[in-house]
Amino acid sequence: MRPLLIFGASKGVGLELARQERSCGRTVFALVREQSDAGGIGTAGAIVLRGDALRAADIARVFEHVREECDVVSTLGGQSADGRRADDEGNVNVIAEAERTGGVSRFVLVTSIGCGEMAPFRSDLAIAAFGAAVDAKTRAEERLRTSGMPWTIIRPGGLSSEPATGRGILSDDPEIHGFIHRQDVADLVSRALRDPATIGQALAAVDAGRMTCVRAVRPFPILA
Ligand SMILES: NC(=O)c1ccc[n+]([C@@H]2O[C@H](COP(=O)([O-])OP(=O)(O)OC[C@H]3O[C@@H](n4cnc5c(N)ncnc54)[C@H](OP(=O)(O)O)[C@@H]3O)[C@@H](O)[C@H]2O)c1
């Protein structure tokens, strides 16, 4: 199994993914900011590399450290005190360096429902609450799509941290809305990494029991 390099693994979906992959015996590297808690990711058995995704030199150092063909997942999100966003700038730094090193087998970017072609179907409430973050994530998606790497984009609905339900699905319907638990998103990302049919796809991730759509949804047929 190739090593997995995760950006955004100090908590949330990234941490859940690291736990799942480590439990399968996979080597996991994780970039964690200097001031952030690396307790969870360290306990999961990942190799913690300190650095900030908003600094391109830190990202370059991470890839130099890994030094072999790997898969990359980014769940980066959020804004620093000076207004810069990991959603676009941080992710773009990671994508650019992954492209430059040339040894990336799969790149999975976790963004959000509402990105890209889903934008026209956002509610006014969603635009007011998360519009800027979602637009920034769309810019990162666009950069990844033109990178030449084997990319997959996973766009979760509203997240919560309860245990997995096992009902997570992926869909390419731009009008789907819904919610999903972080553990279920991590499971879908893990399966997407193993399923070449997801290469070149941008897919929403929702819980089949907590979603709505204007038409019947046919889930993307991902490997179990
Ligand atoms: N919350 C929702 O309902 C929702 C819905 C849809 C999509 N999303 C998106 O889905 C993804 C996963 O969400 P989540 O709530 O599980 O995770 P999250 O809590 O948003 O975690 C984001 C990760 O990015 C890291 N990060 C942020 N800026 C960084 C930087 N400059 N350098 C290095 N690391 C940085 C954070 O590390 P630190 O510990 O250092 O902060 C954290 O590990 C995110 O992109 C999120 O925006 C969220």
GROMACS .gro file of C-alpha atoms and ligand atoms in nm:
model
  272
    1MET     CA    1   0.000   0.000   0.000
    2ARG     CA    2   0.132   0.343  -0.091
    3PRO     CA    3   0.168   0.588   0.196
    4LEU     CA    4  -0.111   0.841   0.246
    5LEU     CA    5  -0.038   1.208   0.306
    6ILE     CA    6  -0.324   1.398   0.472
    7PHE     CA    7  -0.355   1.777   0.499
    8GLY     CA    8  -0.609   1.868   0.768
    9ALA     CA    9  -0.575   1.560   0.990
   10SER     CA   10  -0.558   1.728   1.333
   11LYS     CA   11  -0.935   1.683   1.368
   12GLY     CA   12  -1.261   1.616   1.185
   13VAL     CA   13  -1.281   1.415   0.864
   14GLY     CA   14  -0.901   1.414   0.817
   15LEU     CA   15  -0.844   1.263   1.162
   16GLU     CA   16  -1.117   1.002   1.109
   17LEU     CA   17  -0.959   0.908   0.776
   18ALA     CA   18  -0.616   0.876   0.938
   19ARG     CA   19  -0.762   0.644   1.203
   20GLN     CA   20  -0.933   0.426   0.943
   21GLU     CA   21  -0.625   0.400   0.721
   22ARG     CA   22  -0.392   0.331   1.012
   23SER     CA   23  -0.623   0.051   1.129
   24CYS     CA   24  -0.561  -0.112   0.787
   25GLY     CA   25  -0.186  -0.082   0.846
   26ARG     CA   26  -0.125   0.201   0.601
   27THR     CA   27   0.155   0.451   0.662
   28VAL     CA   28   0.000   0.795   0.712
   29PHE     CA   29   0.181   1.130   0.712
   30ALA     CA   30  -0.007   1.434   0.842
   31LEU     CA   31   0.071   1.804   0.822
   32VAL     CA   32  -0.032   1.975   1.147
   33ARG     CA   33   0.020   2.341   1.236
   34GLU     CA   34   0.279   2.419   1.504
   35GLN     CA   35   0.022   2.549   1.754
   36SER     CA   36  -0.241   2.279   1.690
   37ASP     CA   37  -0.315   1.970   1.896
   38ALA     CA   38  -0.156   1.664   1.736
   39GLY     CA   39  -0.260   1.431   2.020
   40GLY     CA   40  -0.535   1.249   1.829
   41ILE     CA   41  -0.338   1.204   1.511
   42GLY     CA   42  -0.028   1.096   1.704
   43THR     CA   43  -0.229   0.835   1.895
   44ALA     CA   44  -0.364   0.706   1.563
   45GLY     CA   45  -0.004   0.623   1.472
   46ALA     CA   46   0.042   0.878   1.195
   47ILE     CA   47   0.375   1.050   1.133
   48VAL     CA   48   0.320   1.415   1.225
   49LEU     CA   49   0.499   1.681   1.022
   50ARG     CA   50   0.464   2.035   1.152
   51GLY     CA   51   0.389   2.321   0.916
   52ASP     CA   52   0.134   2.566   0.780
   53ALA     CA   53  -0.046   2.507   0.451
   54LEU     CA   54  -0.043   2.881   0.386
   55ARG     CA   55   0.337   2.862   0.357
   56ALA     CA   56   0.440   2.698   0.030
   57ALA     CA   57   0.786   2.617   0.172
   58ASP     CA   58   0.626   2.409   0.451
   59ILE     CA   59   0.434   2.206   0.194
   60ALA     CA   60   0.748   2.150  -0.012
   61ARG     CA   61   0.923   2.021   0.303
   62VAL     CA   62   0.644   1.769   0.362
   63PHE     CA   63   0.673   1.622   0.012
   64GLU     CA   64   1.053   1.611   0.045
   65HIS     CA   65   1.007   1.412   0.367
   66VAL     CA   66   0.771   1.154   0.213
   67ARG     CA   67   1.005   1.095  -0.085
   68GLU     CA   68   0.803   0.814  -0.247
   69GLU     CA   69   0.491   0.769  -0.457
   70CYS     CA   70   0.190   0.842  -0.238
   71ASP     CA   71  -0.180   0.926  -0.229
   72VAL     CA   72  -0.281   1.271  -0.105
   73VAL     CA   73  -0.602   1.380   0.067
   74SER     CA   74  -0.674   1.739   0.168
   75THR     CA   75  -0.958   1.833   0.401
   76LEU     CA   76  -0.807   2.177   0.465
   77GLY     CA   77  -1.054   2.450   0.553
   78GLY     CA   78  -1.078   2.769   0.752
   79GLN     CA   79  -0.940   3.118   0.770
   80SER     CA   80  -0.633   3.257   0.944
   81ALA     CA   81  -0.633   3.576   1.153
   82ASP     CA   82  -0.520   3.785   0.854
   83GLY     CA   83  -0.814   3.666   0.642
   84ARG     CA   84  -0.626   3.419   0.423
   85ARG     CA   85  -0.807   3.092   0.363
   86ALA     CA   86  -0.682   2.736   0.370
   87ASP     CA   87  -0.991   2.660   0.157
   88ASP     CA   88  -0.827   2.814  -0.149
   89GLU     CA   89  -0.471   2.929  -0.078
   90GLY     CA   90  -0.375   2.633   0.142
   91ASN     CA   91  -0.526   2.377  -0.093
   92VAL     CA   92  -0.374   2.545  -0.398
   93ASN     CA   93  -0.031   2.532  -0.232
   94VAL     CA   94  -0.075   2.159  -0.173
   95ILE     CA   95  -0.201   2.092  -0.527
   96ALA     CA   96   0.083   2.292  -0.685
   97GLU     CA   97   0.351   2.113  -0.484
   98ALA     CA   98   0.194   1.769  -0.544
   99GLU     CA   99   0.195   1.845  -0.916
  100ARG     CA  100   0.555   1.968  -0.903
  101THR     CA  101   0.687   1.658  -0.724
  102GLY     CA  102   0.509   1.432  -0.973
  103GLY     CA  103   0.482   1.127  -0.744
  104VAL     CA  104   0.114   1.149  -0.653
  105SER     CA  105  -0.098   0.848  -0.753
  106ARG     CA  106  -0.434   0.983  -0.634
  107PHE     CA  107  -0.539   1.325  -0.505
  108VAL     CA  108  -0.870   1.352  -0.318
  109LEU     CA  109  -0.987   1.702  -0.228
  110VAL     CA  110  -1.266   1.732   0.031
  111THR     CA  111  -1.461   2.054  -0.028
  112SER     CA  112  -1.834   2.114   0.029
  113ILE     CA  113  -2.180   2.077  -0.113
  114GLY     CA  114  -2.248   2.400  -0.303
  115CYS     CA  115  -1.910   2.410  -0.483
  116GLY     CA  116  -1.867   2.430  -0.859
  117GLU     CA  117  -2.172   2.338  -1.066
  118MET     CA  118  -2.373   2.302  -0.742
  119ALA     CA  119  -2.347   2.680  -0.678
  120PRO     CA  120  -2.673   2.782  -0.852
  121PHE     CA  121  -2.866   2.552  -0.618
  122ARG     CA  122  -2.745   2.706  -0.290
  123SER     CA  123  -3.002   2.866  -0.060
  124ASP     CA  124  -2.969   3.234   0.037
  125LEU     CA  125  -2.909   3.113   0.392
  126ALA     CA  126  -2.621   2.888   0.282
  127ILE     CA  127  -2.467   3.168   0.074
  128ALA     CA  128  -2.484   3.408   0.369
  129ALA     CA  129  -2.338   3.153   0.612
  130PHE     CA  130  -2.071   2.974   0.404
  131GLY     CA  131  -2.067   3.144   0.064
  132ALA     CA  132  -1.714   3.284   0.088
  133ALA     CA  133  -1.566   2.954   0.210
  134VAL     CA  134  -1.750   2.756  -0.058
  135ASP     CA  135  -1.640   2.997  -0.332
  136ALA     CA  136  -1.280   2.964  -0.208
  137LYS     CA  137  -1.309   2.584  -0.215
  138THR     CA  138  -1.440   2.607  -0.573
  139ARG     CA  139  -1.119   2.791  -0.670
  140ALA     CA  140  -0.916   2.504  -0.524
  141GLU     CA  141  -1.132   2.252  -0.712
  142GLU     CA  142  -1.069   2.439  -1.037
  143ARG     CA  143  -0.694   2.434  -0.976
  144LEU     CA  144  -0.703   2.059  -0.907
  145ARG     CA  145  -0.908   1.982  -1.218
  146THR     CA  146  -0.639   2.139  -1.438
  147SER     CA  147  -0.347   1.981  -1.252
  148GLY     CA  148  -0.303   1.670  -1.463
  149MET     CA  149  -0.308   1.450  -1.149
  150PRO     CA  150  -0.566   1.170  -1.107
  151TRP     CA  151  -0.810   1.378  -0.901
  152THR     CA  152  -1.135   1.317  -0.713
  153ILE     CA  153  -1.345   1.582  -0.539
  154ILE     CA  154  -1.570   1.486  -0.248
  155ARG     CA  155  -1.824   1.750  -0.137
  156PRO     CA  156  -1.981   1.668   0.201
  157GLY     CA  157  -2.311   1.808   0.320
  158GLY     CA  158  -2.349   1.949   0.673
  159LEU     CA  159  -2.114   1.758   0.904
  160SER     CA  160  -2.161   1.615   1.253
  161SER     CA  161  -1.934   1.407   1.472
  162GLU     CA  162  -2.157   1.120   1.577
  163PRO     CA  163  -2.062   0.756   1.501
  164ALA     CA  164  -2.083   0.629   1.144
  165THR     CA  165  -2.428   0.526   1.019
  166GLY     CA  166  -2.291   0.331   0.720
  167ARG     CA  167  -2.547   0.507   0.500
  168GLY     CA  168  -2.305   0.750   0.332
  169ILE     CA  169  -2.352   0.783  -0.044
  170LEU     CA  170  -2.184   0.976  -0.324
  171SER     CA  171  -2.383   1.155  -0.594
  172ASP     CA  172  -2.311   1.366  -0.901
  173ASP     CA  173  -2.654   1.534  -0.883
  174PRO     CA  174  -2.588   1.909  -0.849
  175GLU     CA  175  -2.921   1.965  -0.671
  176ILE     CA  176  -2.866   1.725  -0.382
  177HIS     CA  177  -2.860   1.864  -0.026
  178GLY     CA  178  -2.812   1.693   0.308
  179PHE     CA  179  -2.607   1.602   0.611
  180ILE     CA  180  -2.350   1.334   0.693
  181HIS     CA  181  -2.134   1.218   0.983
  182ARG     CA  182  -1.759   1.278   0.960
  183GLN     CA  183  -1.679   0.907   1.001
  184ASP     CA  184  -1.901   0.827   0.702
  185VAL     CA  185  -1.723   1.089   0.489
  186ALA     CA  186  -1.388   0.937   0.589
  187ASP     CA  187  -1.515   0.593   0.486
  188LEU     CA  188  -1.625   0.728   0.146
  189VAL     CA  189  -1.288   0.900   0.093
  190SER     CA  190  -1.108   0.578   0.184
  191ARG     CA  191  -1.317   0.380  -0.066
  192ALA     CA  192  -1.273   0.648  -0.333
  193LEU     CA  193  -0.895   0.615  -0.296
  194ARG     CA  194  -0.928   0.244  -0.377
  195ASP     CA  195  -1.175   0.285  -0.663
  196PRO     CA  196  -1.028   0.416  -0.991
  197ALA     CA  197  -1.384   0.481  -1.119
  198THR     CA  198  -1.389   0.790  -0.895
  199ILE     CA  199  -1.096   0.951  -1.081
  200GLY     CA  200  -1.210   1.270  -1.254
  201GLN     CA  201  -1.537   1.283  -1.056
  202ALA     CA  202  -1.675   1.560  -0.833
  203LEU     CA  203  -1.929   1.397  -0.602
  204ALA     CA  204  -2.148   1.514  -0.315
  205ALA     CA  205  -2.137   1.303   0.004
  206VAL     CA  206  -2.455   1.274   0.209
  207ASP     CA  207  -2.630   1.030   0.440
  208ALA     CA  208  -2.897   0.843   0.242
  209GLY     CA  209  -3.129   0.890   0.540
  210ARG     CA  210  -3.070   1.267   0.566
  211MET     CA  211  -3.078   1.406   0.215
  212THR     CA  212  -3.316   1.581  -0.021
  213CYS     CA  213  -3.318   1.624  -0.397
  214VAL     CA  214  -3.565   1.740  -0.663
  215ARG     CA  215  -3.542   1.398  -0.832
  216ALA     CA  216  -3.472   1.038  -0.734
  217VAL     CA  217  -3.102   0.998  -0.651
  218ARG     CA  218  -2.896   0.724  -0.809
  219PRO     CA  219  -2.588   0.687  -0.584
  220PHE     CA  220  -2.250   0.676  -0.759
  221PRO     CA  221  -2.156   0.303  -0.758
  222ILE     CA  222  -1.842   0.310  -0.545
  223LEU     CA  223  -1.661  -0.008  -0.433
  224ALA     CA  224  -1.770  -0.139  -0.090
  225LIG     N1  225  -1.862   2.192   0.905
  225LIG     C1  226  -1.944   2.153   0.808
  225LIG     O1  227  -2.064   2.130   0.828
  225LIG     C2  228  -1.888   2.132   0.669
  225LIG     C3  229  -1.975   2.106   0.565
  225LIG     C4  230  -1.923   2.079   0.438
  225LIG     C5  231  -1.786   2.082   0.416
  225LIG     N2  232  -1.702   2.112   0.520
  225LIG     C6  233  -1.558   2.108   0.491
  225LIG     O2  234  -1.518   1.973   0.502
  225LIG     C7  235  -1.379   1.966   0.544
  225LIG     C8  236  -1.369   1.882   0.669
  225LIG     O3  237  -1.442   1.948   0.772
  225LIG     P1  238  -1.419   1.911   0.926
  225LIG     O4  239  -1.519   1.995   1.001
  225LIG     O5  240  -1.416   1.765   0.947
  225LIG     O6  241  -1.271   1.959   0.952
  225LIG     P2  242  -1.223   2.101   1.010
  225LIG     O7  243  -1.252   2.103   1.155
  225LIG     O8  244  -1.274   2.211   0.925
  225LIG     O9  245  -1.066   2.081   0.990
  225LIG     C9  246  -0.990   2.155   0.900
  225LIG    C10  247  -0.848   2.106   0.909
  225LIG    O10  248  -0.768   2.195   0.833
  225LIG    C11  249  -0.655   2.230   0.915
  225LIG     N3  250  -0.602   2.359   0.875
  225LIG    C12  251  -0.671   2.475   0.857
  225LIG     N4  252  -0.587   2.572   0.818
  225LIG    C13  253  -0.463   2.515   0.810
  225LIG    C14  254  -0.336   2.563   0.774
  225LIG     N5  255  -0.318   2.691   0.738
  225LIG     N6  256  -0.231   2.477   0.775
  225LIG    C15  257  -0.247   2.347   0.811
  225LIG     N7  258  -0.367   2.296   0.848
  225LIG    C16  259  -0.474   2.379   0.847
  225LIG    C17  260  -0.711   2.232   1.054
  225LIG    O11  261  -0.604   2.227   1.146
  225LIG     P3  262  -0.599   2.309   1.286
  225LIG    O12  263  -0.620   2.207   1.392
  225LIG    O13  264  -0.464   2.367   1.284
  225LIG    O14  265  -0.709   2.414   1.279
  225LIG    C18  266  -0.795   2.104   1.051
  225LIG    O15  267  -0.714   1.991   1.069
  225LIG    C19  268  -1.335   2.110   0.562
  225LIG    O16  269  -1.271   2.155   0.445
  225LIG    C20  270  -1.466   2.184   0.584
  225LIG    O17  271  -1.457   2.321   0.550
  225LIG    C21  272  -1.749   2.135   0.645
   0.00000   0.00000   0.00000
